[in-house]
Coordinates of C-alpha atoms and ligand atoms in Angstrom, one line a residue:
M1 CA 148.9 63.7 -127.1
S2 CA 149.4 67.3 -126.0
R3 CA 147.6 70.0 -128.1
P4 CA 149.9 72.0 -130.4
Q5 CA 150.9 75.4 -128.8
P6 CA 149.9 78.6 -130.7
T7 CA 152.7 80.2 -132.7
S8 CA 153.8 83.7 -131.7
T9 CA 152.0 85.2 -134.7
E10 CA 148.8 83.6 -133.6
L11 CA 149.3 84.9 -130.1
N12 CA 149.9 88.4 -131.3
S13 CA 146.8 88.2 -133.6
T14 CA 144.7 87.1 -130.6
S15 CA 145.7 90.0 -128.5
E16 CA 145.3 92.4 -131.5
I17 CA 141.8 91.0 -132.2
D18 CA 140.9 91.5 -128.5
Q19 CA 142.3 95.0 -128.5
F20 CA 140.4 95.9 -131.7
L21 CA 137.1 94.4 -130.4
N22 CA 137.4 96.2 -127.0
Q23 CA 137.7 99.5 -128.9
I24 CA 134.6 98.6 -131.0
A25 CA 132.7 97.6 -127.9
L26 CA 133.5 100.8 -126.1
R27 CA 132.3 102.9 -129.1
N28 CA 129.1 100.9 -129.7
P29 CA 127.4 100.1 -126.4
G30 CA 124.2 98.2 -126.4
E31 CA 124.7 96.8 -129.9
P32 CA 125.4 93.1 -129.5
E33 CA 124.6 92.0 -133.0
F34 CA 126.9 94.7 -134.4
L35 CA 129.7 93.5 -132.1
Q36 CA 129.1 89.9 -133.1
A37 CA 129.2 90.7 -136.9
V38 CA 132.5 92.7 -136.4
H39 CA 134.0 90.0 -134.2
E40 CA 133.2 87.3 -136.9
V41 CA 135.1 89.3 -139.5
A42 CA 137.9 90.5 -137.3
Q43 CA 139.0 87.0 -136.3
D44 CA 139.8 86.3 -139.9
V45 CA 140.9 89.7 -141.2
V46 CA 143.2 90.8 -138.3
P47 CA 145.5 87.8 -138.8
F48 CA 145.3 88.3 -142.6
I49 CA 146.5 91.9 -142.4
A50 CA 149.2 91.2 -139.8
D51 CA 151.9 91.2 -142.6
K52 CA 150.2 93.8 -144.8
P53 CA 151.2 97.2 -143.2
I54 CA 149.4 99.4 -145.7
Y55 CA 146.0 98.1 -144.4
Q56 CA 147.0 98.7 -140.8
E57 CA 148.5 102.1 -141.4
M58 CA 145.4 103.2 -143.3
R59 CA 143.3 101.7 -140.5
I60 CA 141.0 100.1 -143.0
L61 CA 139.2 97.6 -140.7
E62 CA 138.7 100.4 -138.1
R63 CA 137.2 102.6 -140.8
M64 CA 135.0 99.9 -142.1
A65 CA 133.7 99.2 -138.6
E66 CA 132.5 102.9 -138.3
P67 CA 129.6 103.5 -140.7
D68 CA 129.9 106.5 -142.9
R69 CA 126.7 107.8 -141.4
V70 CA 123.6 106.7 -139.5
V71 CA 120.4 108.5 -140.2
S72 CA 117.4 108.2 -137.8
F73 CA 114.0 109.8 -138.3
R74 CA 110.5 109.8 -137.0
V75 CA 107.8 108.1 -139.1
T76 CA 104.2 109.3 -138.2
W77 CA 101.3 107.6 -139.8
Q78 CA 97.6 107.0 -139.2
A79 CA 95.9 103.6 -138.7
D80 CA 92.6 102.8 -140.3
N81 CA 90.8 103.4 -137.0
G82 CA 92.2 107.0 -136.9
E83 CA 94.9 106.3 -134.3
V84 CA 98.2 108.1 -134.9
H85 CA 101.3 106.0 -134.7
I86 CA 105.0 106.9 -134.3
N87 CA 107.8 104.6 -135.4
R88 CA 111.6 105.1 -135.7
G89 CA 113.1 104.8 -139.2
F90 CA 116.8 104.4 -140.0
R91 CA 119.3 104.3 -142.9
V92 CA 122.8 103.2 -142.1
Q93 CA 125.2 104.0 -144.8
S94 CA 128.2 101.9 -144.0
N95 CA 130.7 102.1 -146.8
N96 CA 130.7 103.4 -150.4
A97 CA 134.3 102.6 -151.5
I98 CA 133.3 100.4 -154.4
G99 CA 129.9 101.8 -155.3
P100 CA 126.7 103.5 -154.0
Y101 CA 125.4 102.3 -150.7
K102 CA 123.2 99.2 -151.4
G103 CA 121.1 97.1 -149.1
G104 CA 117.7 96.2 -148.0
L105 CA 115.0 97.8 -145.7
R106 CA 113.6 95.8 -142.8
F107 CA 110.2 96.5 -141.2
H108 CA 110.0 94.5 -138.0
P109 CA 109.3 95.4 -134.3
S110 CA 112.8 94.2 -133.4
V111 CA 114.6 96.7 -135.6
N112 CA 117.1 99.1 -133.8
Q113 CA 120.2 100.9 -134.7
G114 CA 122.5 98.1 -133.7
I115 CA 120.8 95.4 -135.8
L116 CA 120.8 97.7 -138.8
K117 CA 124.5 98.5 -138.3
F118 CA 125.4 94.8 -138.2
L119 CA 123.4 94.3 -141.4
A120 CA 125.0 97.2 -143.2
F121 CA 128.5 96.1 -142.1
E122 CA 127.8 92.6 -143.4
Q123 CA 126.3 94.0 -146.6
T124 CA 129.7 95.8 -147.4
F125 CA 131.5 92.5 -147.6
K126 CA 128.6 90.6 -149.3
N127 CA 128.3 93.2 -152.0
S128 CA 132.1 93.2 -152.6
L129 CA 131.9 89.3 -153.1
T130 CA 129.3 89.8 -155.9
G131 CA 132.0 91.5 -158.0
L132 CA 129.6 94.3 -158.8
P133 CA 130.2 98.0 -158.0
L134 CA 127.9 98.1 -154.8
G135 CA 128.7 99.6 -151.5
G136 CA 127.0 98.6 -148.2
G137 CA 124.0 100.0 -146.4
K138 CA 120.8 99.0 -144.6
G139 CA 117.7 100.6 -143.2
G140 CA 114.3 100.0 -141.9
A141 CA 111.9 100.7 -139.1
D142 CA 110.6 99.2 -135.9
F143 CA 107.2 99.0 -137.6
D144 CA 105.2 95.7 -137.3
P145 CA 103.3 95.1 -140.5
K146 CA 101.6 92.0 -139.1
G147 CA 97.8 92.4 -139.2
R148 CA 97.9 95.8 -140.9
S149 CA 95.7 96.5 -143.9
D150 CA 97.0 97.3 -147.4
A151 CA 96.0 101.0 -146.8
E152 CA 97.9 101.1 -143.5
I153 CA 101.0 99.6 -145.1
M154 CA 100.8 102.2 -147.9
R155 CA 100.4 105.1 -145.5
F156 CA 103.4 103.8 -143.5
C157 CA 105.6 103.4 -146.7
Q158 CA 104.6 106.9 -147.8
A159 CA 105.5 108.4 -144.4
F160 CA 108.8 106.5 -144.3
M161 CA 109.8 107.6 -147.9
S162 CA 108.9 111.2 -147.1
E163 CA 112.0 111.2 -144.8
L164 CA 114.2 108.6 -146.7
V165 CA 114.0 110.6 -149.9
H166 CA 116.6 113.1 -148.5
Y167 CA 119.2 110.4 -148.2
I168 CA 118.9 108.1 -151.3
G169 CA 119.6 108.4 -155.1
P170 CA 120.5 106.3 -158.0
D171 CA 124.3 107.1 -157.6
C172 CA 124.1 107.6 -153.8
D173 CA 122.1 104.9 -152.0
V174 CA 119.7 102.3 -153.5
P175 CA 117.6 100.4 -150.9
A176 CA 115.7 97.1 -151.6
G177 CA 113.6 94.7 -149.5
D178 CA 114.4 92.6 -146.5
I179 CA 112.2 91.2 -143.7
G180 CA 108.7 92.7 -143.9
V181 CA 109.5 94.6 -147.1
G182 CA 108.6 92.8 -150.4
G183 CA 107.2 93.8 -153.8
R184 CA 104.1 95.5 -152.2
E185 CA 106.1 97.8 -150.0
I186 CA 108.7 98.6 -152.7
G187 CA 105.9 99.6 -155.0
Y188 CA 104.4 102.0 -152.4
L189 CA 107.8 103.4 -151.5
F190 CA 108.6 104.0 -155.2
G191 CA 105.3 105.7 -155.8
Q192 CA 106.0 108.2 -153.0
Y193 CA 109.6 108.9 -154.2
K194 CA 108.2 109.7 -157.6
R195 CA 105.5 111.9 -156.2
L196 CA 108.0 113.8 -154.0
T197 CA 110.7 114.3 -156.6
K198 CA 108.9 114.0 -160.0
Q199 CA 111.8 111.7 -161.0
F200 CA 111.4 108.1 -162.4
Q201 CA 114.7 106.8 -161.2
G202 CA 116.3 103.5 -160.1
I203 CA 116.4 104.5 -156.5
L204 CA 115.0 101.1 -155.3
T205 CA 115.4 97.6 -156.4
G206 CA 112.9 94.8 -156.2
K207 CA 110.4 96.9 -158.2
G208 CA 107.6 95.4 -160.1
P209 CA 108.7 94.2 -163.6
S210 CA 106.3 96.8 -165.2
F211 CA 108.1 99.7 -163.7
G212 CA 111.8 98.8 -163.9
G213 CA 112.0 95.8 -161.7
S214 CA 114.4 93.0 -162.8
L215 CA 113.0 89.7 -163.7
M216 CA 114.3 87.0 -161.2
R217 CA 114.8 89.5 -158.3
P218 CA 112.1 87.8 -156.2
E219 CA 113.7 84.4 -156.8
A220 CA 117.3 85.5 -156.7
T221 CA 118.2 85.2 -153.0
G222 CA 116.7 81.7 -152.4
Y223 CA 117.9 80.4 -155.7
G224 CA 121.4 81.8 -155.0
V225 CA 121.5 80.0 -151.7
A226 CA 120.7 76.6 -153.4
Y227 CA 123.3 77.4 -156.1
M228 CA 125.9 78.0 -153.5
V229 CA 125.3 74.7 -151.9
N230 CA 125.2 73.0 -155.3
N231 CA 128.7 74.5 -155.9
M232 CA 130.0 73.3 -152.5
L233 CA 128.8 69.8 -153.0
T234 CA 130.0 69.6 -156.6
H235 CA 133.5 70.7 -155.2
K236 CA 133.2 67.6 -152.9
K237 CA 131.9 65.4 -155.9
D238 CA 128.5 65.3 -154.3
A239 CA 125.1 66.7 -155.1
I240 CA 121.8 68.1 -153.6
E241 CA 119.8 65.3 -155.3
G242 CA 118.3 62.9 -152.8
K243 CA 119.3 65.1 -149.8
I244 CA 116.9 65.7 -146.9
C245 CA 116.8 69.5 -146.2
C246 CA 115.5 71.6 -143.3
V247 CA 114.5 75.1 -144.1
S248 CA 113.5 77.7 -141.6
G249 CA 111.3 80.7 -142.3
S250 CA 108.5 80.8 -145.0
G251 CA 109.1 84.2 -146.6
N252 CA 110.9 85.3 -149.7
V253 CA 114.2 83.6 -149.2
A254 CA 112.9 80.4 -147.7
T255 CA 110.3 79.7 -150.3
F256 CA 112.4 80.3 -153.4
C257 CA 115.2 78.3 -151.8
V258 CA 112.8 75.4 -151.5
Q259 CA 111.8 75.8 -155.1
K260 CA 115.4 75.5 -156.2
I261 CA 116.2 72.7 -153.9
N262 CA 113.3 70.8 -155.3
S263 CA 114.5 71.4 -158.8
F264 CA 117.9 69.9 -157.8
G265 CA 116.2 66.8 -156.6
G266 CA 116.4 67.5 -152.8
K267 CA 113.6 67.0 -150.4
V268 CA 112.6 69.7 -148.0
V269 CA 110.7 68.6 -144.9
T270 CA 110.4 71.8 -142.8
L271 CA 109.4 75.4 -143.0
S272 CA 108.7 77.9 -140.1
D273 CA 107.6 81.3 -139.0
S274 CA 107.7 83.1 -135.7
G275 CA 104.9 80.8 -134.4
G276 CA 106.7 77.5 -134.9
F277 CA 107.6 75.0 -137.6
I278 CA 105.9 72.4 -139.7
H279 CA 107.4 69.0 -140.4
D280 CA 106.2 67.3 -143.6
P281 CA 108.1 64.0 -144.0
D282 CA 106.5 63.6 -147.5
G283 CA 108.4 66.7 -148.7
I284 CA 107.2 70.2 -149.6
D285 CA 106.6 69.6 -153.4
A286 CA 105.8 72.2 -156.0
D287 CA 102.0 72.2 -155.3
R288 CA 102.5 72.5 -151.5
L289 CA 105.0 75.2 -152.1
A290 CA 102.6 77.1 -154.3
W291 CA 100.0 76.9 -151.5
V292 CA 102.6 78.3 -149.0
M293 CA 103.4 81.2 -151.3
D294 CA 99.8 82.0 -151.7
L295 CA 99.3 81.8 -147.9
K296 CA 102.2 84.1 -147.1
N297 CA 102.0 86.6 -150.1
N298 CA 98.3 86.9 -150.6
R299 CA 96.4 85.6 -147.6
R300 CA 99.1 86.6 -145.2
G301 CA 98.4 83.6 -143.0
R302 CA 100.5 81.5 -140.5
I303 CA 102.6 78.5 -141.4
E304 CA 100.5 76.5 -138.7
E305 CA 97.7 76.4 -141.4
Y306 CA 99.9 74.2 -143.6
A307 CA 99.8 71.4 -141.0
K308 CA 96.0 71.4 -141.0
E309 CA 95.9 71.6 -144.9
F310 CA 98.4 68.7 -145.5
K311 CA 97.9 66.7 -142.2
C312 CA 101.3 66.9 -140.8
E313 CA 102.9 68.0 -137.5
F314 CA 103.2 71.7 -136.3
I315 CA 105.5 72.2 -133.5
T316 CA 104.6 75.4 -131.7
G317 CA 107.3 78.0 -130.6
A318 CA 110.2 75.8 -131.9
R319 CA 112.8 75.8 -134.7
P320 CA 113.3 72.9 -137.0
W321 CA 117.0 72.0 -136.1
Q322 CA 116.1 68.8 -134.3
V323 CA 114.6 67.2 -137.4
P324 CA 117.3 64.9 -139.0
C325 CA 118.6 66.3 -142.3
D326 CA 121.6 66.3 -144.5
I327 CA 121.5 70.1 -145.2
A328 CA 120.1 72.9 -143.0
F329 CA 119.0 76.2 -144.5
P330 CA 118.3 78.9 -141.8
C331 CA 116.3 81.4 -143.9
A332 CA 114.4 83.4 -141.2
T333 CA 116.5 85.8 -139.1
Q334 CA 119.7 86.4 -137.1
N335 CA 120.8 84.1 -134.3
E336 CA 118.1 81.5 -135.0
L337 CA 120.5 78.5 -134.8
N338 CA 122.3 78.2 -131.5
Q339 CA 124.9 75.9 -129.9
A340 CA 122.3 73.2 -128.9
D341 CA 120.7 73.4 -132.4
A342 CA 124.2 72.9 -134.0
E343 CA 124.8 69.8 -131.7
H344 CA 121.4 68.3 -132.8
L345 CA 122.3 68.9 -136.4
A346 CA 125.8 67.3 -136.1
N347 CA 124.4 64.3 -134.0
N348 CA 121.8 63.7 -136.8
G349 CA 124.4 63.6 -139.5
C350 CA 123.9 67.0 -141.1
K351 CA 126.8 67.8 -143.5
V352 CA 126.1 71.4 -144.7
V353 CA 124.6 74.5 -143.1
A354 CA 123.8 77.3 -145.7
E355 CA 122.8 80.7 -144.2
G356 CA 120.0 82.2 -146.2
A357 CA 119.2 84.7 -143.5
N358 CA 121.8 87.2 -142.4
M359 CA 124.0 85.8 -139.5
P360 CA 121.5 83.1 -138.4
T361 CA 124.1 81.0 -136.7
T362 CA 125.4 82.1 -133.2
P363 CA 129.2 82.2 -132.7
K364 CA 129.1 79.2 -130.4
A365 CA 127.0 77.3 -133.0
V366 CA 129.6 78.2 -135.6
E367 CA 132.3 76.6 -133.4
V368 CA 130.3 73.5 -133.1
L369 CA 129.6 73.2 -136.8
L370 CA 133.3 73.7 -137.8
S371 CA 134.6 71.4 -135.1
R372 CA 132.2 68.6 -136.2
G373 CA 133.3 68.9 -139.9
I374 CA 130.1 70.6 -141.1
A375 CA 130.6 72.9 -144.1
L376 CA 129.1 76.3 -143.3
A377 CA 128.2 78.7 -146.1
P378 CA 128.1 82.1 -144.4
S379 CA 125.4 84.5 -145.2
K380 CA 127.6 87.1 -146.9
A381 CA 128.4 84.4 -149.5
A382 CA 125.3 82.2 -149.5
N383 CA 122.6 84.9 -149.7
A384 CA 124.4 87.3 -152.0
G385 CA 122.3 86.3 -154.9
G386 CA 119.6 88.8 -154.0
V387 CA 121.7 91.8 -153.9
A388 CA 123.5 90.6 -157.0
V389 CA 120.4 90.7 -159.0
S390 CA 119.6 94.0 -157.4
G391 CA 122.9 95.2 -158.9
L392 CA 121.7 93.8 -162.2
E393 CA 118.5 95.7 -161.8
M394 CA 120.5 98.9 -161.4
S395 CA 122.4 98.2 -164.6
Q396 CA 119.2 97.5 -166.5
N397 CA 117.7 100.7 -165.1
S398 CA 120.8 102.8 -166.2
Q399 CA 120.5 101.3 -169.7
R400 CA 116.7 101.7 -169.7
Y401 CA 116.6 98.1 -170.8
A402 CA 115.4 94.7 -169.5
W403 CA 117.2 91.4 -169.8
D404 CA 115.1 88.1 -170.0
S405 CA 115.0 85.8 -167.1
T406 CA 117.3 83.2 -168.7
E407 CA 120.0 85.8 -169.1
I408 CA 119.6 87.0 -165.6
D409 CA 119.6 83.4 -164.2
E410 CA 122.8 82.6 -166.1
K411 CA 124.4 85.8 -164.7
L412 CA 123.3 84.9 -161.2
Q413 CA 124.7 81.4 -161.5
R414 CA 128.0 82.8 -162.7
I415 CA 128.1 85.3 -159.8
M416 CA 127.4 82.5 -157.3
A417 CA 130.1 80.4 -158.9
G418 CA 132.5 83.3 -158.6
I419 CA 131.7 83.7 -154.9
H420 CA 132.3 80.0 -154.3
E421 CA 135.7 80.3 -156.1
Q422 CA 136.8 83.3 -154.0
C423 CA 135.8 81.4 -150.8
V424 CA 137.9 78.5 -152.0
T425 CA 140.9 80.8 -152.8
Y426 CA 141.0 82.5 -149.5
G427 CA 139.4 79.8 -147.3
E428 CA 142.5 77.7 -146.9
P429 CA 141.3 74.6 -148.4
R430 CA 142.8 71.3 -147.1
G431 CA 141.7 68.8 -149.7
T432 CA 138.0 69.5 -150.1
E433 CA 137.5 71.1 -146.7
V434 CA 137.1 74.8 -147.1
N435 CA 136.6 77.4 -144.4
Y436 CA 134.0 79.3 -146.4
A437 CA 133.5 81.9 -143.6
K438 CA 137.1 82.8 -143.6
G439 CA 137.2 82.8 -147.4
A440 CA 134.3 85.2 -147.6
N441 CA 135.6 87.5 -145.0
I442 CA 138.9 87.9 -146.5
A443 CA 137.9 88.1 -150.1
G444 CA 135.1 90.5 -149.4
F445 CA 137.6 92.7 -147.3
V446 CA 140.4 92.8 -149.9
K447 CA 138.4 94.5 -152.7
V448 CA 136.9 97.2 -150.4
A449 CA 140.3 97.7 -148.7
D450 CA 142.2 98.2 -151.9
A451 CA 139.6 100.7 -153.1
M452 CA 139.9 102.6 -149.8
V453 CA 143.7 102.6 -150.0
A454 CA 143.5 103.9 -153.5
Q455 CA 141.0 106.7 -152.5
G456 CA 143.2 108.0 -149.7
I457 CA 142.3 109.0 -146.2
C458 CA 138.6 109.9 -146.2
Ligands
NDP1 P1 110.4 87.7 -145.1 O1 109.7 88.9 -144.4 O2 109.9 87.5 -146.5 O3 110.2 86.4 -144.3 C1 110.8 86.3 -143.1 C2 110.5 85.0 -142.5 O4 111.3 84.8 -141.3 C3 109.1 84.8 -142.1 O5 108.7 83.5 -142.1 C4 109.1 85.3 -140.6 O6 108.1 84.8 -139.8 C5 110.4 84.7 -140.2 N1 111.0 85.5 -139.1 C6 111.4 86.8 -139.1 N2 111.8 87.2 -137.9 C7 111.7 86.2 -137.1 C8 111.9 86.0 -135.7 N3 112.5 86.9 -135.0 N4 111.8 84.7 -135.2 C9 111.3 83.7 -136.0 N5 111.0 83.8 -137.3 C10 111.1 85.1 -137.8 O7 111.9 88.1 -145.2 P2 113.1 87.5 -146.1 O8 112.7 86.1 -146.5 O9 113.3 88.5 -147.1 O10 114.3 87.5 -145.2 C11 114.7 86.4 -144.4 C12 116.2 86.5 -144.1 O11 116.9 86.6 -145.2 C13 116.5 87.8 -143.3 O12 117.6 87.5 -142.4 C14 117.0 88.8 -144.3 O13 117.9 89.7 -143.9 C15 117.8 87.8 -145.2 N6 118.0 88.2 -146.7 C16 117.0 88.6 -147.4 C17 117.2 88.9 -148.7 C18 116.1 89.3 -149.7 O14 116.4 89.5 -150.8 N7 114.9 89.4 -149.2 C19 118.6 89.0 -149.3 C20 119.5 88.4 -148.4 C21 119.2 88.0 -147.1 P3 106.9 85.8 -139.3 O15 106.1 86.1 -140.5 O16 106.0 84.9 -138.3 O17 107.6 87.0 -138.7
2IT2 O1 120.5 91.3 -147.0 C1 120.4 91.5 -148.2 O2 121.4 91.2 -149.0 C2 119.2 92.1 -148.8 N1 118.2 92.3 -148.0 C3 119.1 92.5 -150.2 C4 119.7 93.8 -150.5 C5 119.5 94.3 -151.9 O3 119.9 95.5 -152.1 O4 119.0 93.7 -152.7

């Protein structure tokens, strides 16, 4: 049987997508992750706006693909041994059509302008999906926290905030954590902001609960990923209970994701870090998970130590996607699941991939997953629980009030259910098969686009 020929609208869309992406590529050389993120959105949004002239005339997608501003600054700090170090800090303020810029800070040696532009672009769509009034931003530095003492981390955070202070504010831009930035770093950053400005303000989220942090913020991203998968499986009259799960990473998102999968009755058999992954066929139960959290948050050790402690396999320098599973949860970093990994997952009978990390699946891997009938929860939907509870932290700070954890968890579950519903509405469901990536891209776009149209040419 011959393949169906593309329709003329599809052909036009394809050439329009190419034209659009060529322009973006010319304007953003040397930023492959940014181009990848824009491409993933454009392939769904360009055909969607083909019959909506207002979005084209107002050049909404082009405007969204050009950050409002990118700030770059030097961060000079002193190591314990007296050495002076210089790092590069950034804040990318992508879009504030629906609320103040909002998004995490990443401290990792790989950080550069293109990676933060991709993250800030994605954040705009993600924040829109939460239904909360949050614009999109991202920042960070090419600083490597590994092996640094608490005092060094504090000095770095103080130096970083001494510049960042000029660009943030409770109604302007509210950063939070991301890779390499957790409760400890947010505390030091907040302290320095207060010292420089004399103001006790909600200028960061993920703060400690004793100084304005929301309960459940540490749990929120990982729990939200599991809630998203629970909603997807419920939609297919299935459940997480009894499912074998592979999780990558062993930081904030990965560990709380494991905790919630366990409470749904799933069994997690892998975790990883940049050194490799552990495979524990007995499952990472509550006690073992508590051990991992202590290892990572207090002792700051390597996941390899888990294998020695619990007598299981550690596979050096590899990722966990060859281990058979029903559900895969990439929760470490971008482009950590490639085409070959996707083929392994499909051949081993995996049914769902849920992106806890931002853009962990390469474009070729996405093609494989979709063509093999694997449901893909894209990061902008699946990991939106973290920024959603950050939004709730901002509301609590504005009210000078704190909700209890049950209340916040209920709100988080409602927000994740709302995100699932938007994906189903826009993701062209055929029966129970939903294109979640398409649904998230279009639903996230529409709200921001309508606000931009309403606010005129600016
Ligand atoms: P953490 O710093 O807590 O943990 C990151 C984990 O990923 C560590 O296990 C780390 O290993 C591993 N990792 C990081 N970079 C690499 C790499 N290049 N190769 C292999 N492993 C790597 O970060 P989070 O858990 O907060 O973030 C994980 C992902 O989730 C990121 O993509 C982040 O953008 C995303 N995210 C985070 C949110 C949050 O609220 N924190 C919200 C939404 C998304 P090692 O220690 O060896 O580097
Ligand atoms: O990628 C993300 O959504 C985050 N790192 C969290 C952002 C936030 O503002 O809570």
